[in-house]
PDB file of C-alpha atoms in Angstrom:
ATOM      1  CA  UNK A   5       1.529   2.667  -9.592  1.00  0.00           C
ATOM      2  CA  UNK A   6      -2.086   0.659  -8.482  1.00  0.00           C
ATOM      3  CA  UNK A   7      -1.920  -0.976  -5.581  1.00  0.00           C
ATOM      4  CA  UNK A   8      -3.418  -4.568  -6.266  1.00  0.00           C
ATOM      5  CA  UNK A   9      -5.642  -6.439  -3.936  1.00  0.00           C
ATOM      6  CA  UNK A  10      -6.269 -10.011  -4.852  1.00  0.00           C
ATOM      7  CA  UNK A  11      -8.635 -11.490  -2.678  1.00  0.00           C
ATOM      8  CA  UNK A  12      -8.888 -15.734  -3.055  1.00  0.00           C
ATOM      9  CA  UNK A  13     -12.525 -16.037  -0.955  1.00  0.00           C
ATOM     10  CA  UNK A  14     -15.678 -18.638  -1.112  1.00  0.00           C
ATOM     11  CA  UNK A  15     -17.328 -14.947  -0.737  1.00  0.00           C
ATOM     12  CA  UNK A  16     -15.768 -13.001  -3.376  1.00  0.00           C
ATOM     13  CA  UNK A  17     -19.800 -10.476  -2.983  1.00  0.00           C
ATOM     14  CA  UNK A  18     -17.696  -9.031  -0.299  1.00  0.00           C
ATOM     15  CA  UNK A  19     -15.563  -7.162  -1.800  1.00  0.00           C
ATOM     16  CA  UNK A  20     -14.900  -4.348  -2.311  1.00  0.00           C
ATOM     17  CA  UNK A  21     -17.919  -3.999   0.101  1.00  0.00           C
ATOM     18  CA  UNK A  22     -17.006  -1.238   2.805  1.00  0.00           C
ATOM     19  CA  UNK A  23     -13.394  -0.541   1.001  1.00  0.00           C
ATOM     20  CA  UNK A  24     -16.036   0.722  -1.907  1.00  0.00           C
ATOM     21  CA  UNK A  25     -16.729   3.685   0.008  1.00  0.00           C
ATOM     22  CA  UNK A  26     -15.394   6.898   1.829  1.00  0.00           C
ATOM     23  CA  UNK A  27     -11.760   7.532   1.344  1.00  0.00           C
ATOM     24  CA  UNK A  28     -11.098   4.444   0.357  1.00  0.00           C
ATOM     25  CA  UNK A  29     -13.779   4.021  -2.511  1.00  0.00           C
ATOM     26  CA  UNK A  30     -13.034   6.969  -4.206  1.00  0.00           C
ATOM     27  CA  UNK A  31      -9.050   5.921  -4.368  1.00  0.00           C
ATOM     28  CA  UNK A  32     -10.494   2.742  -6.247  1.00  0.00           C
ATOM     29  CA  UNK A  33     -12.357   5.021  -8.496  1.00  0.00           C
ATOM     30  CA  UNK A  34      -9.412   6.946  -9.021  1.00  0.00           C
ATOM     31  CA  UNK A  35      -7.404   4.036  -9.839  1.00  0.00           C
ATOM     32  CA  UNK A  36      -5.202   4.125  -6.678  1.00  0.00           C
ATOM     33  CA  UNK A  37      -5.844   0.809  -6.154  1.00  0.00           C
ATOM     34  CA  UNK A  38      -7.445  -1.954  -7.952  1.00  0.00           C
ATOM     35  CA  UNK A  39      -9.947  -5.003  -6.138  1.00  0.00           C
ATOM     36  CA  UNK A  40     -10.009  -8.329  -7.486  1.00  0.00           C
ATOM     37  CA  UNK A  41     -11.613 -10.857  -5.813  1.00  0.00           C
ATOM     38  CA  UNK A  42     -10.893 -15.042  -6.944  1.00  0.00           C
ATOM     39  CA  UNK A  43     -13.730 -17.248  -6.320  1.00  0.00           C
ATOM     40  CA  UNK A  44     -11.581 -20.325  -4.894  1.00  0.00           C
ATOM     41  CA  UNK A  45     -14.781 -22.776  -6.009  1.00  0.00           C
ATOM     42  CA  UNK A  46     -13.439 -22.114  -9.197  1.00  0.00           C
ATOM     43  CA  UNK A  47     -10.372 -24.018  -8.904  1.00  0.00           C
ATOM     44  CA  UNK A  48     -12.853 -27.224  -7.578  1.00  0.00           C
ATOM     45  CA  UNK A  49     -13.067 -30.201 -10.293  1.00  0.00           C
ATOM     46  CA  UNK A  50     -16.153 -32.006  -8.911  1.00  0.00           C
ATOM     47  CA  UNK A  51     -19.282 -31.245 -10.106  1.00  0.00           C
ATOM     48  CA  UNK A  52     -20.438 -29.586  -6.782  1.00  0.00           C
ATOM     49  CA  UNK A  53     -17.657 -27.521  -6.972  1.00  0.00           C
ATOM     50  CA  UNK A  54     -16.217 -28.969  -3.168  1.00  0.00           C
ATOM     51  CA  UNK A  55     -13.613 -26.814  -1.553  1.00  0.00           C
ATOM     52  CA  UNK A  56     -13.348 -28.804   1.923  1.00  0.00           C
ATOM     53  CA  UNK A  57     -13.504 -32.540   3.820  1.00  0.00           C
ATOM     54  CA  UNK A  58     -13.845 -34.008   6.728  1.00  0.00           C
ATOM     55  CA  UNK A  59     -10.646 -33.345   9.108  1.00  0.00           C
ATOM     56  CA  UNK A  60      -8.401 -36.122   9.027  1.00  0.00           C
ATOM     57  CA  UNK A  61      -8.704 -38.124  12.711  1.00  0.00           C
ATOM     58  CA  UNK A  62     -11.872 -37.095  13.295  1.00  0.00           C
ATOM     59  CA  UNK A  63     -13.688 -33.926  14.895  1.00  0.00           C
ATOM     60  CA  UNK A  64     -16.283 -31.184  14.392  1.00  0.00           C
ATOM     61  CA  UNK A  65     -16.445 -28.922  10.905  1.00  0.00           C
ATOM     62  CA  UNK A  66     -14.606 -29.315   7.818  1.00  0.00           C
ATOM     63  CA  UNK A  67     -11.190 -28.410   6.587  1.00  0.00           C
ATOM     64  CA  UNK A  68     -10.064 -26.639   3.660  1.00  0.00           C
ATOM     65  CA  UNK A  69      -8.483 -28.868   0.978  1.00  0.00           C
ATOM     66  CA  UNK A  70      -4.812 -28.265   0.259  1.00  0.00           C
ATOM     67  CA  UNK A  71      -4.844 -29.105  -3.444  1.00  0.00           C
ATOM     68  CA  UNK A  72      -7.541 -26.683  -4.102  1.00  0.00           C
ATOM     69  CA  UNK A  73      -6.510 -23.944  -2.336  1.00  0.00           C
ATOM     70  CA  UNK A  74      -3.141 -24.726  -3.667  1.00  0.00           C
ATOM     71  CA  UNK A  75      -3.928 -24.246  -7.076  1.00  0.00           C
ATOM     72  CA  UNK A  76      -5.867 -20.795  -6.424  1.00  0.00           C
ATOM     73  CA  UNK A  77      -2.683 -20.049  -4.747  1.00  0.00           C
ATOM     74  CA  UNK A  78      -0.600 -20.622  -7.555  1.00  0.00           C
ATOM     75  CA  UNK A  79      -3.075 -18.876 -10.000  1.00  0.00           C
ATOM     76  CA  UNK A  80      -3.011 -15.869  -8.019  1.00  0.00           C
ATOM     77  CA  UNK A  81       0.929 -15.754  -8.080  1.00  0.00           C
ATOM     78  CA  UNK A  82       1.069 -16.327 -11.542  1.00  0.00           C
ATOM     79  CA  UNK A  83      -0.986 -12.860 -12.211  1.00  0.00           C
ATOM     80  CA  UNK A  84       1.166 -10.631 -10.203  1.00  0.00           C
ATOM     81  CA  UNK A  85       3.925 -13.176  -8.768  1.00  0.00           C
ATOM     82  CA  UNK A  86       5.912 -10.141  -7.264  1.00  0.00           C
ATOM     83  CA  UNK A  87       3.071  -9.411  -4.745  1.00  0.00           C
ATOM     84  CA  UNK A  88       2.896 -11.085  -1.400  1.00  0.00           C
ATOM     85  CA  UNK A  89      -0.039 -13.835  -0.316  1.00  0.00           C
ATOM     86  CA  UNK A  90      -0.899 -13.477   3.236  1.00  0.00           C
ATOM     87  CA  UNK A  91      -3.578 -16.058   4.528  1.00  0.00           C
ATOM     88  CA  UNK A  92      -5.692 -14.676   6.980  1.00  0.00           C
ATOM     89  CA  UNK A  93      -5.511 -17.105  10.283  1.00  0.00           C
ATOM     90  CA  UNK A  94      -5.646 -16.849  14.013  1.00  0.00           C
ATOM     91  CA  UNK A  95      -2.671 -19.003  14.210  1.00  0.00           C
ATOM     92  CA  UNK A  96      -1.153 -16.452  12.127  1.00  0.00           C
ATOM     93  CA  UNK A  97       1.501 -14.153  13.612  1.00  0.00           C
ATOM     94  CA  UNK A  98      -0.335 -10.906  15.038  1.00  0.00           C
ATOM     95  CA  UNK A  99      -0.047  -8.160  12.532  1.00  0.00           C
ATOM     96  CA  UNK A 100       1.416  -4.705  13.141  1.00  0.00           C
ATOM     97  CA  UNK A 101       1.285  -1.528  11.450  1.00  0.00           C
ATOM     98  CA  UNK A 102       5.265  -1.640  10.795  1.00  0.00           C
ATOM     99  CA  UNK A 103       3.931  -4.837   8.455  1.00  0.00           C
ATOM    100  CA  UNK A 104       1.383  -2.721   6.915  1.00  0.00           C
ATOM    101  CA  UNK A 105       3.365   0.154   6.339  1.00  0.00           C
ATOM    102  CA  UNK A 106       5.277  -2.274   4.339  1.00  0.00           C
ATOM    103  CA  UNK A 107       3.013  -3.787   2.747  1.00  0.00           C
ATOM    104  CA  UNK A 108       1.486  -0.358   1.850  1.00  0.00           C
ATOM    105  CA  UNK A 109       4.792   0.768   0.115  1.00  0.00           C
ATOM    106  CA  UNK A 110       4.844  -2.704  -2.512  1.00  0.00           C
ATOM    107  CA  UNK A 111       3.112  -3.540  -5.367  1.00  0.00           C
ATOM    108  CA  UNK A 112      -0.054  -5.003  -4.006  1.00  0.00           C
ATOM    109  CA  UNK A 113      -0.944  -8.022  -1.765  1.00  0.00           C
ATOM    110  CA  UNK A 114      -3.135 -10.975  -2.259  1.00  0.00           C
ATOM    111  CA  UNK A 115      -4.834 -12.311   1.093  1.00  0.00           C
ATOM    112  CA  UNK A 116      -6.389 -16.199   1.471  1.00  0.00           C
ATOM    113  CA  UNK A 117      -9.457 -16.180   3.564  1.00  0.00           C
ATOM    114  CA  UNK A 118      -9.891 -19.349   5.776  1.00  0.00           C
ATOM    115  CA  UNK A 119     -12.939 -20.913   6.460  1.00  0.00           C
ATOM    116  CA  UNK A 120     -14.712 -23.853   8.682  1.00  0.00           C
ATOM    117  CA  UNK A 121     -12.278 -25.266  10.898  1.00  0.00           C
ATOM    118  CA  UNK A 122      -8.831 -23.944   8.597  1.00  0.00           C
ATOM    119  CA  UNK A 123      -6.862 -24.914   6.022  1.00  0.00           C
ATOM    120  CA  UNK A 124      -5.234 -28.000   5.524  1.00  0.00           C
ATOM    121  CA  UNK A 125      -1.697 -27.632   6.748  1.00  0.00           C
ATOM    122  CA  UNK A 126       0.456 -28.848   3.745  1.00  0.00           C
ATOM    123  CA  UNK A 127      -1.103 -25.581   1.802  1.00  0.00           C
ATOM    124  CA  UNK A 128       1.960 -24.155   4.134  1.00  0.00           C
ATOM    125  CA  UNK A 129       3.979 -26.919   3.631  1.00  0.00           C
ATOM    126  CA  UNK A 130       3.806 -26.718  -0.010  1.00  0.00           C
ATOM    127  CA  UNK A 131       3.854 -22.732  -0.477  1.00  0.00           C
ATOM    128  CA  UNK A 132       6.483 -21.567   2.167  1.00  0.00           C
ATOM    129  CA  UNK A 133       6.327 -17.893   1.113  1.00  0.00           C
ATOM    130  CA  UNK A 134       2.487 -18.198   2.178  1.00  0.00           C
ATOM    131  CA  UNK A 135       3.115 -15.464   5.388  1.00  0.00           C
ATOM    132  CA  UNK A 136       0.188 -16.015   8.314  1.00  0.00           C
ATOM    133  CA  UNK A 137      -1.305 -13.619   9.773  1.00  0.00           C
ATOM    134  CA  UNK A 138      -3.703 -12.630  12.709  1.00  0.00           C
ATOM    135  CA  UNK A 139      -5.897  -9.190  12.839  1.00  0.00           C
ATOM    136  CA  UNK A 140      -5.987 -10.232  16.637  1.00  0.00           C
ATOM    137  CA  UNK A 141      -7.215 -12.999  19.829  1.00  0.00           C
ATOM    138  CA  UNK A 142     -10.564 -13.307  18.431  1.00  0.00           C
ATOM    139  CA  UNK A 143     -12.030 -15.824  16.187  1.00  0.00           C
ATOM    140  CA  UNK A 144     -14.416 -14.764  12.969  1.00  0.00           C
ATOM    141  CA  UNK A 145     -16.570 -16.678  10.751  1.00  0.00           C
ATOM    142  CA  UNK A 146     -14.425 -16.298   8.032  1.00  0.00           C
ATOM    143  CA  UNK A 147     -10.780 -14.504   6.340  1.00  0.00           C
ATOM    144  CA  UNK A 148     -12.954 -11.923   5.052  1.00  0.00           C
ATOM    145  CA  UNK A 149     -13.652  -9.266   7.589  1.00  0.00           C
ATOM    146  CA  UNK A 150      -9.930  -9.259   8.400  1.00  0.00           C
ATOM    147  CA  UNK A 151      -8.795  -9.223   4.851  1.00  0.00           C
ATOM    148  CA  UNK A 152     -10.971  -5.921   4.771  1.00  0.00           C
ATOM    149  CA  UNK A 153      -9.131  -4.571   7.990  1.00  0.00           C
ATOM    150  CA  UNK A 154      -5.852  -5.580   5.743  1.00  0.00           C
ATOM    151  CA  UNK A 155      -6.789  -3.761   3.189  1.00  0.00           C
ATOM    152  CA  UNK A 156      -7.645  -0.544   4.685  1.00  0.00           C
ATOM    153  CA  UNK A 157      -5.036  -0.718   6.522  1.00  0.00           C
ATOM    154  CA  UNK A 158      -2.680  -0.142   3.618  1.00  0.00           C
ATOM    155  CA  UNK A 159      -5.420   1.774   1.397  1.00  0.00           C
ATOM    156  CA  UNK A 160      -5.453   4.481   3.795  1.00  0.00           C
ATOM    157  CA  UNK A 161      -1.227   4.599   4.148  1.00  0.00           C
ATOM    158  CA  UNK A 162      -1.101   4.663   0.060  1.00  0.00           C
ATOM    159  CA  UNK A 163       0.116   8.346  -1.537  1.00  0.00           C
ATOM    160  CA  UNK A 164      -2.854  11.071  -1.655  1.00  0.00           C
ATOM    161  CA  UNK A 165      -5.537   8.430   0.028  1.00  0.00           C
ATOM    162  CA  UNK A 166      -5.529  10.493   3.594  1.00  0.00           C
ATOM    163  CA  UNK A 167      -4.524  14.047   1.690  1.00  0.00           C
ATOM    164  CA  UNK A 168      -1.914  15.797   3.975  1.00  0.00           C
ATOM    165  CA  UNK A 169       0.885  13.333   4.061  1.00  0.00           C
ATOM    166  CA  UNK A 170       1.902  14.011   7.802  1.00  0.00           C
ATOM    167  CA  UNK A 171      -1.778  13.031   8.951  1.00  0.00           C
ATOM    168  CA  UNK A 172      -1.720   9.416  10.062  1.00  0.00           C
ATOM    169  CA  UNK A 173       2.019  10.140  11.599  1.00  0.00           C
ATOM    170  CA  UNK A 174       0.634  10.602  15.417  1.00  0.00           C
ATOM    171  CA  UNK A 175      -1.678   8.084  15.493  1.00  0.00           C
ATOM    172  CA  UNK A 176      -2.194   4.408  17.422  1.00  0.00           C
ATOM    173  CA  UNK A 177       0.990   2.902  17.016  1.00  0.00           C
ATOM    174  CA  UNK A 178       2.366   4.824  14.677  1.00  0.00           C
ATOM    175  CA  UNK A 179       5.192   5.902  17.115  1.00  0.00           C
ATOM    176  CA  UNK A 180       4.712   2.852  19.201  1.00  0.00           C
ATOM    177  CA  UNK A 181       2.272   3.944  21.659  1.00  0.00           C
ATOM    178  CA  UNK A 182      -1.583   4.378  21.526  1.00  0.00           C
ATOM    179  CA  UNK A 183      -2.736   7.613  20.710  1.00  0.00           C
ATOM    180  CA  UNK A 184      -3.659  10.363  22.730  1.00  0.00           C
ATOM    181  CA  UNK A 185      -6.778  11.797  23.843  1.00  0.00           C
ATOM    182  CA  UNK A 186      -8.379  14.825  21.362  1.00  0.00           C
ATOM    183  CA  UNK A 187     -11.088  17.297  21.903  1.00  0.00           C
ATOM    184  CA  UNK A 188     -13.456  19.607  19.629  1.00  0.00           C
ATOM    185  CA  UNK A 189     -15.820  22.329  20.019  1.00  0.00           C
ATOM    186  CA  UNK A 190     -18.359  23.306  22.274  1.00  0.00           C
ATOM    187  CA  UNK A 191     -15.125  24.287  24.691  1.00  0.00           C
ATOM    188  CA  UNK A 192     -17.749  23.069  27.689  1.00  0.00           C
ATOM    189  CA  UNK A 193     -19.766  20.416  27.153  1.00  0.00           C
ATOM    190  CA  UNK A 194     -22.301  19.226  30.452  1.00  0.00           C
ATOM    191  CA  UNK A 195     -19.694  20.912  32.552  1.00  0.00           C
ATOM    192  CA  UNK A 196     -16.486  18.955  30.977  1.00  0.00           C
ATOM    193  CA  UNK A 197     -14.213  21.473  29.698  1.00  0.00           C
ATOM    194  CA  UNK A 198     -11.342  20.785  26.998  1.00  0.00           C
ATOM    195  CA  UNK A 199      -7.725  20.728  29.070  1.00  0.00           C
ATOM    196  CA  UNK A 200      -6.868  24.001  29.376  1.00  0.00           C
ATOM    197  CA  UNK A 201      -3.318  23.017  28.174  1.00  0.00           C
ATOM    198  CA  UNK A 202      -4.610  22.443  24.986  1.00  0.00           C
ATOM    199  CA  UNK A 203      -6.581  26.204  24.637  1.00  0.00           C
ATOM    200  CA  UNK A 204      -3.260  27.491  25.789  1.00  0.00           C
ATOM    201  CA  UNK A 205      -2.082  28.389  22.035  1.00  0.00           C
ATOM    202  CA  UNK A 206       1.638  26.948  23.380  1.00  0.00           C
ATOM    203  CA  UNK A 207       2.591  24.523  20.651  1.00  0.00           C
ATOM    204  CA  UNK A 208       5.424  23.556  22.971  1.00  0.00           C
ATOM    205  CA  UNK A 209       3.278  22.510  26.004  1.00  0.00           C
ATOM    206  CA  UNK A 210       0.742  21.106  23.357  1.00  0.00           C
ATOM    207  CA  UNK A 211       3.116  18.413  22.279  1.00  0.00           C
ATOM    208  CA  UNK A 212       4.566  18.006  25.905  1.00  0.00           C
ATOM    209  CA  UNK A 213       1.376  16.729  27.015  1.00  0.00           C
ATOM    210  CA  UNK A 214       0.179  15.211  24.105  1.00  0.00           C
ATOM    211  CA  UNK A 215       3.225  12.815  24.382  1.00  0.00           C
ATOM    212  CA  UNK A 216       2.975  12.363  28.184  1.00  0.00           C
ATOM    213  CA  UNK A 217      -0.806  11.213  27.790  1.00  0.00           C
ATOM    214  CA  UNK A 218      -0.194   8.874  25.093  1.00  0.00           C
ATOM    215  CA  UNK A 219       2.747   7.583  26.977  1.00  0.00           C
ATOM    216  CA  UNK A 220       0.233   6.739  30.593  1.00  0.00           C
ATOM    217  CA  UNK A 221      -2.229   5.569  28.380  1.00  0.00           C
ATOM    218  CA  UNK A 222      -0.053   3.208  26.522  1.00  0.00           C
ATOM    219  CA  UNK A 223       1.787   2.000  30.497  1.00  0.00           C
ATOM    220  CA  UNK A 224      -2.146   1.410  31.509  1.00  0.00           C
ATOM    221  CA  UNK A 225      -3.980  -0.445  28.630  1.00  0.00           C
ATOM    222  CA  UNK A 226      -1.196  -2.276  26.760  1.00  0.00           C
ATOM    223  CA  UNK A 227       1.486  -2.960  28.881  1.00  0.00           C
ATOM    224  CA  UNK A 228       2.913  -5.131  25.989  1.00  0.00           C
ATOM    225  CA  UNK A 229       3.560  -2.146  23.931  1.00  0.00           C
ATOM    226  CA  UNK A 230       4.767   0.061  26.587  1.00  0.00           C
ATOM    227  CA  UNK A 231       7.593  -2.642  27.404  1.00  0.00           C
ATOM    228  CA  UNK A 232       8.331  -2.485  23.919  1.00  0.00           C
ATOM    229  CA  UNK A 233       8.722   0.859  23.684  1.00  0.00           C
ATOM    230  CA  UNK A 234      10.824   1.361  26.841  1.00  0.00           C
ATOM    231  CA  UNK A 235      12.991  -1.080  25.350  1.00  0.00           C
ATOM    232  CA  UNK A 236      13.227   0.937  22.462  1.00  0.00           C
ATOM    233  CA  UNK A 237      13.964   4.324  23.837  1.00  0.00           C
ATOM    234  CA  UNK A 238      17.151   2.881  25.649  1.00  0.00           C
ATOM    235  CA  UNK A 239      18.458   0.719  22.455  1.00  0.00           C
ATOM    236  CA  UNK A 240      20.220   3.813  21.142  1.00  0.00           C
ATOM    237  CA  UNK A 241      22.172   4.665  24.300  1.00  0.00           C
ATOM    238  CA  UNK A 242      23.249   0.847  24.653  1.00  0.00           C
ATOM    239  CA  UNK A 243      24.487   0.827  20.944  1.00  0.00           C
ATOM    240  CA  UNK A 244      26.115   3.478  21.532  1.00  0.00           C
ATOM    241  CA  UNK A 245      27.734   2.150  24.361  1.00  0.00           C
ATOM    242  CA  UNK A 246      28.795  -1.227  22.519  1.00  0.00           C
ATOM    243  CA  UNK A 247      30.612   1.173  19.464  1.00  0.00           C
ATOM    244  CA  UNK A 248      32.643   3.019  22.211  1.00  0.00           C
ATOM    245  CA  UNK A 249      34.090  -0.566  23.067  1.00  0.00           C
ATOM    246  CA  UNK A 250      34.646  -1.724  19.656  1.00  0.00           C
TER     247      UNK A 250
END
């Protein structure tokens, strides 16, 4: 089954851009997944083709107009209306690789890119099942760039895209914690040698310290996640805990 990407964009020259290459690229030449990019000016009826307005109450930039985005909206859903429409916002809830895992496992996804100042909020209002996201704190000129992060995000998760199935299992947040460190050849390099653990041949010890380092990195650079995963590692024993008393 093709995974299919729509992508509703004032830029649709973007795409497939950098997804048109490497791993990715070739699965679209292989038919993995397919790239189809909606030119929202389209859906404009003036004859300057106008896709925003002034924000209502005043203020700096323009807005995106509901009623035009609207009917992209519904145009998209109407040529695969079992695939999900994500509109790419920083008021959108942060995404997570447990949401692009599933993502990765459906039929496709379509993704809004926002521009100027946003989208006028009855587009929400009006299409509930639109879901908001966020690639992160940061603000970009447009949807596009993290519609691309989207996409490879699931392009790389979809059967044969990576080869060896098992390959992506270990990394960043994968197993809730950042990854840890890794090491190649020359052994010593300027007088930095490779951990001697990991020379050892002990598969054992290997994964031992493999798991404690991504663990202390995790606790020191995203406390958020290590709380989360504490949190998760005693779950079990507390549900436990709760069946013994029912």
């Amino acid at each position: 089954m093709t995974f299919r990407a729509q992508i509703l964009t004032l830029y649709p020259e973007m795409f497939p851009g950098p997804l048109g290459t490497s791993l990715a690229g070739r699965a679209l030449e292989e038919g993995t997944w397919s790239c189809s990019p909606i030119q929202i000016r389209d859906f404009a009826s003036d004859k300057h083709l106008t896709v925003d307005d002034t924000p209502a109450g005043g203020g700096a930039g323009m807005v995106l107009r509901a009623d035009i985005l609207s009917a992209a909206v519904a145009h998209a859903a109407g040529l695969h209306p079992n695939v999900p429409i994500l509109a790419m916002t920083p008021r959108g809830k942060p995404i997570t690789q447990a949401r692009i895992r599933e993502l990765a496992t459906g039929p496709g996804v379509s993704v809004l890119c926002g521009r100027f100042e946003g989208f006028d909020e009855r587009l929400f209002d009006a299409h509930p099942e639109i879901e908001q996201v966020s690639m992160g704190d940061i603000i970009l000129s447009g949807g596009e760039i993290g519609a691309l992060m989207l996409l490879d995000a699931c392009i790389r998760l979809l059967p044969g895209v990576m080869g060896a199935s098992s390959s992506g299992d270990e990394e960043s947040f994968e197993q809730g914690l950042l990854e840890y460190p890794h090491y190649t050849r020359p052994n010593d390099w300027e007088g930095r040698m490779i951990p001697e653990v990991l020379r050892s041949g002990d598969h054992a010890k290997i994964a031992a310290w493999r798991k404690q380092q991504a663990e202390e990195i995790t606790r020191l650079r995203r406390p958020d996640l290590w709380g989360r995963y504490k949190d998760a590692r005693v779950q079990p024993a507390s549900d436990v805990r709760q069946k013994n008393k029912d």
